[in-house]
């Protein structure tokens, strides 16, 4: 008569074991914040994070809540109690903001020797570069046979309502574009330029994925993206329909960084990840997944990159100037675009 109560207790114990074991097995050894396109099915995330898991015999949890600006804002809000160990995907236009909040745990990787010297912009090693590129306007050559060849040409009335860009308040390429216009027109002229450009903007999206999706759906013939974007279409769609041009004013360079967050719960694992990020196993995936140039090149670029024009000159803004004035620039830009 004690059979069923015992069986009930045994069953309960077995169920408890099988319910709790997967939770324990899934407890991550490293938590990484990154932007959504990096961890999309076509991005490098699924490949490189799996490779790192195999490399370290550990479990990585990846959280990608939006564009890089969104991810950085979330990280800053969580500064007192960080939920991630590594933030991957802050560019040089955003780095000044992150430095102001003291969110980084400095780390100098021994593999930094593989990184192109001119990309190593942080002597304190709070962040480490993993790729770089140039923002550019990509156009549909079937819909727009005579593309604009300069920033000023983007304001031509023939392009009214035909351009989509990303917001500098929430998006990495959007912020770089704002800085591009300041680099070219100066602080006295960039807002007048945006006033001239405004009629030609169909919309301003929060992030790159939404903007580029509109472009590939033929809702607009020109989009703010990267100089390397046409290589994607050549590699996977076997078409040269989508192109970009070098603008007369020069192209604005963007460098992407990753870093370890101060208060990281898995500090040694995070350091291992930064080291891994600079190896060929990670860097060789960048061209055909993140569609940027690797920061630590180990191999020749893929053949599809022949379609990518090579800038003879690049533009940047001084980081100290960005740190001092970026908030004011964004406020002025918001007022201009809302009028």
CSV table of C-alpha atoms in Angstrom, one decimal:
chain,number,residue,atom,x,y,z
A,1,UNK,CA,0.0,0.0,0.0
A,2,UNK,CA,3.1,2.2,0.0
A,3,UNK,CA,3.8,1.7,-3.6
A,4,UNK,CA,2.0,4.6,-5.2
A,5,UNK,CA,3.1,7.3,-2.7
A,6,UNK,CA,6.7,6.1,-3.2
A,7,UNK,CA,6.3,6.1,-6.9
A,8,UNK,CA,4.8,9.6,-6.7
A,9,UNK,CA,7.8,10.9,-4.7
A,10,UNK,CA,10.2,9.2,-7.1
A,11,UNK,CA,8.4,10.6,-10.1
A,12,UNK,CA,8.6,14.1,-8.5
A,13,UNK,CA,12.3,13.7,-8.0
A,14,UNK,CA,12.9,12.6,-11.5
A,15,UNK,CA,10.8,15.4,-13.0
A,16,UNK,CA,12.7,17.9,-10.8
A,17,UNK,CA,16.0,16.6,-12.0
A,18,UNK,CA,15.1,16.8,-15.7
A,19,UNK,CA,13.5,20.2,-15.3
A,20,UNK,CA,16.4,21.8,-13.5
A,21,UNK,CA,19.3,20.2,-15.4
A,22,UNK,CA,18.7,22.1,-18.8
A,23,UNK,CA,18.6,25.4,-16.8
A,24,UNK,CA,22.0,24.6,-15.3
A,25,UNK,CA,23.4,23.4,-18.6
A,26,UNK,CA,22.3,26.7,-20.3
A,27,UNK,CA,23.8,29.0,-17.7
A,28,UNK,CA,26.1,31.1,-19.9
A,29,UNK,CA,29.8,31.4,-19.4
A,30,UNK,CA,29.8,34.7,-21.3
A,31,UNK,CA,27.1,37.3,-22.1
A,32,UNK,CA,27.7,39.5,-25.2
A,33,UNK,CA,25.7,42.5,-26.2
A,34,UNK,CA,25.8,43.4,-29.9
A,35,UNK,CA,23.7,45.1,-32.6
A,36,UNK,CA,20.9,43.2,-34.3
A,37,UNK,CA,22.4,42.9,-37.8
A,38,UNK,CA,25.6,41.4,-36.4
A,39,UNK,CA,23.7,38.5,-34.9
A,40,UNK,CA,21.2,38.1,-37.7
A,41,UNK,CA,21.1,34.8,-39.7
A,42,UNK,CA,23.2,36.5,-42.4
A,43,UNK,CA,25.5,38.2,-40.0
A,44,UNK,CA,28.8,36.9,-38.5
A,45,UNK,CA,27.3,36.3,-35.1
A,46,UNK,CA,26.0,32.8,-35.5
A,47,UNK,CA,29.3,31.6,-36.9
A,48,UNK,CA,31.8,33.4,-34.7
A,49,UNK,CA,29.9,32.8,-31.4
A,50,UNK,CA,29.6,29.1,-32.1
A,51,UNK,CA,33.2,29.0,-33.1
A,52,UNK,CA,34.2,30.6,-29.8
A,53,UNK,CA,32.0,28.2,-27.8
A,54,UNK,CA,33.9,25.3,-29.5
A,55,UNK,CA,37.2,27.0,-28.8
A,56,UNK,CA,36.5,27.6,-25.1
A,57,UNK,CA,34.2,24.7,-24.4
A,58,UNK,CA,31.8,27.2,-22.9
A,59,UNK,CA,28.3,28.7,-23.5
A,60,UNK,CA,27.8,32.2,-24.9
A,61,UNK,CA,24.5,34.1,-24.5
A,62,UNK,CA,24.1,36.8,-27.2
A,63,UNK,CA,21.6,39.7,-26.7
A,64,UNK,CA,21.0,42.0,-29.7
A,65,UNK,CA,18.2,44.4,-28.9
A,66,UNK,CA,18.6,46.9,-31.8
A,67,UNK,CA,21.2,49.1,-33.6
A,68,UNK,CA,24.5,50.0,-32.0
A,69,UNK,CA,23.2,53.2,-30.5
A,70,UNK,CA,20.3,51.3,-28.8
A,71,UNK,CA,22.7,48.7,-27.4
A,72,UNK,CA,25.1,51.3,-26.0
A,73,UNK,CA,22.2,53.2,-24.3
A,74,UNK,CA,21.1,50.0,-22.7
A,75,UNK,CA,24.6,49.3,-21.5
A,76,UNK,CA,25.0,52.7,-20.0
A,77,UNK,CA,21.6,52.4,-18.1
A,78,UNK,CA,22.9,49.1,-16.7
A,79,UNK,CA,26.2,50.5,-15.7
A,80,UNK,CA,25.7,50.0,-11.9
A,81,UNK,CA,24.7,46.3,-12.5
A,82,UNK,CA,26.0,45.2,-15.9
A,83,UNK,CA,24.0,42.3,-17.5
A,84,UNK,CA,26.7,41.6,-20.1
A,85,UNK,CA,30.4,40.9,-20.1
A,86,UNK,CA,31.3,42.2,-23.5
A,87,UNK,CA,29.8,44.9,-25.7
A,88,UNK,CA,30.6,44.3,-29.4
A,89,UNK,CA,29.8,47.0,-32.0
A,90,UNK,CA,30.6,50.5,-30.8
A,91,UNK,CA,32.1,52.7,-33.5
A,92,UNK,CA,34.4,55.6,-33.3
A,93,UNK,CA,31.6,58.1,-33.6
A,94,UNK,CA,30.0,56.6,-30.5
A,95,UNK,CA,33.1,55.7,-28.5
A,96,UNK,CA,33.4,59.2,-26.9
A,97,UNK,CA,30.0,58.7,-25.3
A,98,UNK,CA,30.9,55.4,-23.8
A,99,UNK,CA,34.2,56.8,-22.4
A,100,UNK,CA,32.2,59.5,-20.6
A,101,UNK,CA,30.3,56.9,-18.7
A,102,UNK,CA,33.4,54.9,-17.7
A,103,UNK,CA,31.8,51.5,-18.6
A,104,UNK,CA,34.9,49.7,-19.8
A,105,UNK,CA,37.4,47.4,-18.2
A,106,UNK,CA,40.7,48.1,-20.0
A,107,UNK,CA,42.4,45.1,-21.6
A,108,UNK,CA,45.3,45.0,-24.1
A,109,UNK,CA,45.1,41.7,-26.1
A,110,UNK,CA,48.4,40.1,-27.1
A,111,UNK,CA,46.7,39.7,-30.5
A,112,UNK,CA,46.6,43.5,-30.9
A,113,UNK,CA,49.8,43.1,-32.9
A,114,UNK,CA,47.7,41.9,-35.8
A,115,UNK,CA,45.5,45.0,-36.0
A,116,UNK,CA,46.2,47.7,-38.5
A,117,UNK,CA,48.0,50.4,-36.5
A,118,UNK,CA,45.9,53.4,-37.7
A,119,UNK,CA,42.8,51.7,-36.4
A,120,UNK,CA,44.1,51.5,-32.8
A,121,UNK,CA,42.6,54.7,-31.6
A,122,UNK,CA,42.4,54.1,-27.9
A,123,UNK,CA,45.8,54.0,-26.1
A,124,UNK,CA,44.0,53.0,-22.9
A,125,UNK,CA,42.7,49.8,-24.5
A,126,UNK,CA,39.2,50.3,-23.2
A,127,UNK,CA,38.0,49.1,-26.6
A,128,UNK,CA,39.6,47.0,-29.3
A,129,UNK,CA,38.9,47.4,-33.1
A,130,UNK,CA,37.5,44.4,-35.0
A,131,UNK,CA,36.5,45.8,-38.3
A,132,UNK,CA,36.3,49.1,-40.3
A,133,UNK,CA,34.7,50.5,-43.4
A,134,UNK,CA,33.3,53.6,-45.0
A,135,UNK,CA,29.7,54.8,-44.9
A,136,UNK,CA,28.3,55.4,-48.3
A,137,UNK,CA,25.1,55.8,-50.3
A,138,UNK,CA,24.2,52.6,-52.1
A,139,UNK,CA,21.9,53.0,-55.1
A,140,UNK,CA,19.8,50.8,-57.4
A,141,UNK,CA,21.4,51.3,-60.9
A,142,UNK,CA,18.2,50.1,-62.6
A,143,UNK,CA,16.1,52.8,-60.9
A,144,UNK,CA,18.7,55.5,-60.7
A,145,UNK,CA,21.1,55.3,-63.7
A,146,UNK,CA,22.7,58.7,-62.9
A,147,UNK,CA,23.5,58.6,-59.2
A,148,UNK,CA,24.6,61.5,-57.1
A,149,UNK,CA,28.4,61.8,-56.8
A,150,UNK,CA,28.7,64.1,-53.9
A,151,UNK,CA,27.0,65.1,-50.6
A,152,UNK,CA,25.7,68.2,-52.3
A,153,UNK,CA,24.3,66.2,-55.2
A,154,UNK,CA,22.1,64.4,-52.7
A,155,UNK,CA,20.1,67.6,-52.3
A,156,UNK,CA,19.1,67.8,-56.0
A,157,UNK,CA,15.3,68.2,-56.4
A,158,UNK,CA,15.3,65.2,-58.7
A,159,UNK,CA,15.8,63.0,-55.6
A,160,UNK,CA,12.8,64.3,-53.7
A,161,UNK,CA,11.5,61.6,-51.4
A,162,UNK,CA,13.9,59.0,-52.9
A,163,UNK,CA,16.5,58.6,-50.0
A,164,UNK,CA,16.3,56.7,-46.8
A,165,UNK,CA,18.8,57.2,-44.0
A,166,UNK,CA,19.2,56.1,-40.3
A,167,UNK,CA,18.8,58.4,-37.3
A,168,UNK,CA,22.0,59.7,-35.8
A,169,UNK,CA,20.3,59.5,-32.4
A,170,UNK,CA,19.9,55.7,-32.5
A,171,UNK,CA,22.1,54.4,-35.4
A,172,UNK,CA,25.8,53.9,-36.0
A,173,UNK,CA,25.8,54.8,-39.7
A,174,UNK,CA,23.3,57.6,-39.0
A,175,UNK,CA,25.6,59.2,-36.5
A,176,UNK,CA,28.6,58.8,-38.8
A,177,UNK,CA,26.7,60.5,-41.6
A,178,UNK,CA,25.9,63.5,-39.3
A,179,UNK,CA,29.6,63.7,-38.5
A,180,UNK,CA,30.4,63.4,-42.2
A,181,UNK,CA,28.3,66.5,-43.0
A,182,UNK,CA,30.1,68.4,-40.1
A,183,UNK,CA,33.5,67.3,-41.5
A,184,UNK,CA,32.6,68.7,-44.9
A,185,UNK,CA,30.4,71.7,-44.2
A,186,UNK,CA,31.7,72.7,-40.7
A,187,UNK,CA,29.7,73.6,-37.7
A,188,UNK,CA,28.5,76.8,-39.4
A,189,UNK,CA,27.2,75.0,-42.5
A,190,UNK,CA,26.0,71.5,-41.6
A,191,UNK,CA,22.5,72.5,-40.5
A,192,UNK,CA,21.9,74.5,-43.7
A,193,UNK,CA,23.0,71.4,-45.6
A,194,UNK,CA,20.4,69.2,-43.7
A,195,UNK,CA,17.7,71.8,-44.5
A,196,UNK,CA,18.6,71.3,-48.2
A,197,UNK,CA,18.6,67.6,-47.8
A,198,UNK,CA,15.4,67.2,-45.9
A,199,UNK,CA,12.9,67.3,-48.8
A,200,UNK,CA,14.7,64.3,-50.4
A,201,UNK,CA,14.4,62.0,-47.4
A,202,UNK,CA,11.5,59.7,-47.6
A,203,UNK,CA,12.0,58.7,-44.0
A,204,UNK,CA,14.6,58.4,-41.2
A,205,UNK,CA,14.7,54.9,-39.6
A,206,UNK,CA,15.9,53.9,-36.2
A,207,UNK,CA,18.4,51.4,-37.5
A,208,UNK,CA,20.2,50.1,-40.6
A,209,UNK,CA,18.1,46.9,-41.0
A,210,UNK,CA,14.9,48.9,-41.5
A,211,UNK,CA,16.5,51.3,-43.9
A,212,UNK,CA,18.2,48.7,-46.0
A,213,UNK,CA,15.0,46.6,-46.0
A,214,UNK,CA,13.1,49.5,-47.6
A,215,UNK,CA,15.9,49.8,-50.2
A,216,UNK,CA,15.9,46.1,-51.2
A,217,UNK,CA,12.1,46.2,-51.4
A,218,UNK,CA,12.5,49.0,-54.0
A,219,UNK,CA,10.7,51.5,-51.8
A,220,UNK,CA,13.6,53.9,-52.4
A,221,UNK,CA,16.4,53.9,-54.9
A,222,UNK,CA,19.1,55.1,-52.6
A,223,UNK,CA,20.0,54.3,-49.0
A,224,UNK,CA,22.7,55.2,-46.4
A,225,UNK,CA,24.8,52.1,-45.9
A,226,UNK,CA,28.4,51.1,-46.4
A,227,UNK,CA,30.8,51.2,-49.3
A,228,UNK,CA,31.0,47.4,-49.1
A,229,UNK,CA,27.3,46.7,-49.3
A,230,UNK,CA,27.3,46.0,-53.1
A,231,UNK,CA,29.7,43.1,-52.6
A,232,UNK,CA,26.9,41.3,-50.7
A,233,UNK,CA,24.6,41.4,-53.7
A,234,UNK,CA,27.4,40.2,-56.0
A,235,UNK,CA,28.5,37.4,-53.7
A,236,UNK,CA,25.0,36.0,-53.0
A,237,UNK,CA,22.7,37.3,-55.6
A,238,UNK,CA,25.2,37.4,-58.5
A,239,UNK,CA,24.2,40.9,-59.5
A,240,UNK,CA,25.9,44.2,-59.9
A,241,UNK,CA,22.7,46.1,-59.9
A,242,UNK,CA,23.4,47.7,-56.5
A,243,UNK,CA,26.4,50.1,-56.5
A,244,UNK,CA,28.0,52.9,-54.7
A,245,UNK,CA,30.2,55.8,-55.7
A,246,UNK,CA,33.1,57.7,-54.1
A,247,UNK,CA,31.9,61.1,-53.2
A,248,UNK,CA,34.0,64.1,-54.3
A,249,UNK,CA,34.3,65.4,-50.7
A,250,UNK,CA,35.9,62.2,-49.5
A,251,UNK,CA,34.4,59.2,-47.7
A,252,UNK,CA,33.8,59.0,-43.9
A,253,UNK,CA,35.6,56.2,-42.2
A,254,UNK,CA,34.0,54.1,-39.5
A,255,UNK,CA,35.8,51.8,-37.1
A,256,UNK,CA,33.9,49.2,-35.0
A,257,UNK,CA,35.2,48.2,-31.5
A,258,UNK,CA,34.4,45.7,-28.8
A,259,UNK,CA,35.3,45.9,-25.1
A,260,UNK,CA,34.9,44.3,-21.8
A,261,UNK,CA,32.4,45.9,-19.4
A,262,UNK,CA,33.4,47.1,-16.0
A,263,UNK,CA,31.9,44.7,-13.5
A,264,UNK,CA,31.8,41.8,-15.9
A,265,UNK,CA,30.9,38.6,-14.1
A,266,UNK,CA,33.0,36.5,-16.4
A,267,UNK,CA,36.2,38.6,-16.8
A,268,UNK,CA,38.7,35.9,-17.9
A,269,UNK,CA,36.3,34.5,-20.4
A,270,UNK,CA,35.7,38.0,-21.8
A,271,UNK,CA,39.4,38.5,-22.2
A,272,UNK,CA,39.6,35.2,-24.1
A,273,UNK,CA,36.8,36.4,-26.4
A,274,UNK,CA,38.7,39.7,-27.2
A,275,UNK,CA,41.8,37.6,-28.0
A,276,UNK,CA,39.7,35.3,-30.2
A,277,UNK,CA,38.1,38.2,-32.0
A,278,UNK,CA,41.5,39.1,-33.5
A,279,UNK,CA,42.3,35.6,-34.8
A,280,UNK,CA,41.8,34.5,-38.4
A,281,UNK,CA,38.9,32.4,-37.4
A,282,UNK,CA,36.9,35.5,-36.4
A,283,UNK,CA,38.4,38.1,-38.8
A,284,UNK,CA,38.1,36.0,-41.9
A,285,UNK,CA,34.3,35.9,-41.4
A,286,UNK,CA,33.9,39.7,-41.4
A,287,UNK,CA,34.0,40.5,-45.2
A,288,UNK,CA,31.3,38.0,-46.2
A,289,UNK,CA,29.0,38.4,-43.2
A,290,UNK,CA,29.4,41.9,-41.7
A,291,UNK,CA,30.4,43.3,-45.0
A,292,UNK,CA,33.3,45.4,-43.6
A,293,UNK,CA,37.0,45.2,-43.8
A,294,UNK,CA,38.7,43.2,-41.1
A,295,UNK,CA,40.8,45.2,-38.5
A,296,UNK,CA,43.3,42.4,-38.3
A,297,UNK,CA,43.5,41.0,-41.8
A,298,UNK,CA,44.8,37.4,-42.1
A,299,UNK,CA,43.7,36.5,-45.6
A,300,UNK,CA,43.0,38.2,-49.0
A,301,UNK,CA,39.6,39.8,-49.5
A,302,UNK,CA,36.9,37.7,-51.3
A,303,UNK,CA,36.6,38.1,-55.1
A,304,UNK,CA,33.3,39.8,-54.7
A,305,UNK,CA,35.0,42.8,-53.2
A,306,UNK,CA,36.3,43.8,-56.6
A,307,UNK,CA,33.0,45.8,-56.9
A,308,UNK,CA,33.9,47.9,-53.9
A,309,UNK,CA,35.5,51.3,-54.8
A,310,UNK,CA,38.6,52.2,-52.9
A,311,UNK,CA,38.6,55.6,-51.3
A,312,UNK,CA,41.7,57.7,-52.0
A,313,UNK,CA,41.0,59.9,-49.0
A,314,UNK,CA,38.9,59.4,-45.9
A,315,UNK,CA,37.4,61.9,-43.5
A,316,UNK,CA,37.1,61.8,-39.7
A,317,UNK,CA,36.4,64.1,-36.8
A,318,UNK,CA,38.7,64.6,-33.9
A,319,UNK,CA,37.5,62.4,-31.0
A,320,UNK,CA,38.0,65.2,-28.5
A,321,UNK,CA,35.8,67.5,-30.6
A,322,UNK,CA,33.1,64.8,-30.8
A,323,UNK,CA,33.2,64.3,-27.0
A,324,UNK,CA,32.8,68.0,-26.4
A,325,UNK,CA,30.2,68.8,-28.9
A,326,UNK,CA,28.2,65.8,-30.0
A,327,UNK,CA,25.3,66.3,-27.7
A,328,UNK,CA,24.9,69.9,-28.9
A,329,UNK,CA,25.1,68.7,-32.5
A,330,UNK,CA,22.4,66.2,-32.0
A,331,UNK,CA,20.1,68.7,-30.3
A,332,UNK,CA,20.6,71.1,-33.1
A,333,UNK,CA,20.0,68.4,-35.7
A,334,UNK,CA,16.8,67.4,-34.0
A,335,UNK,CA,15.5,71.0,-34.0
A,336,UNK,CA,16.4,71.4,-37.7
A,337,UNK,CA,14.7,68.1,-38.7
A,338,UNK,CA,11.5,68.8,-36.7
A,339,UNK,CA,10.9,72.3,-38.1
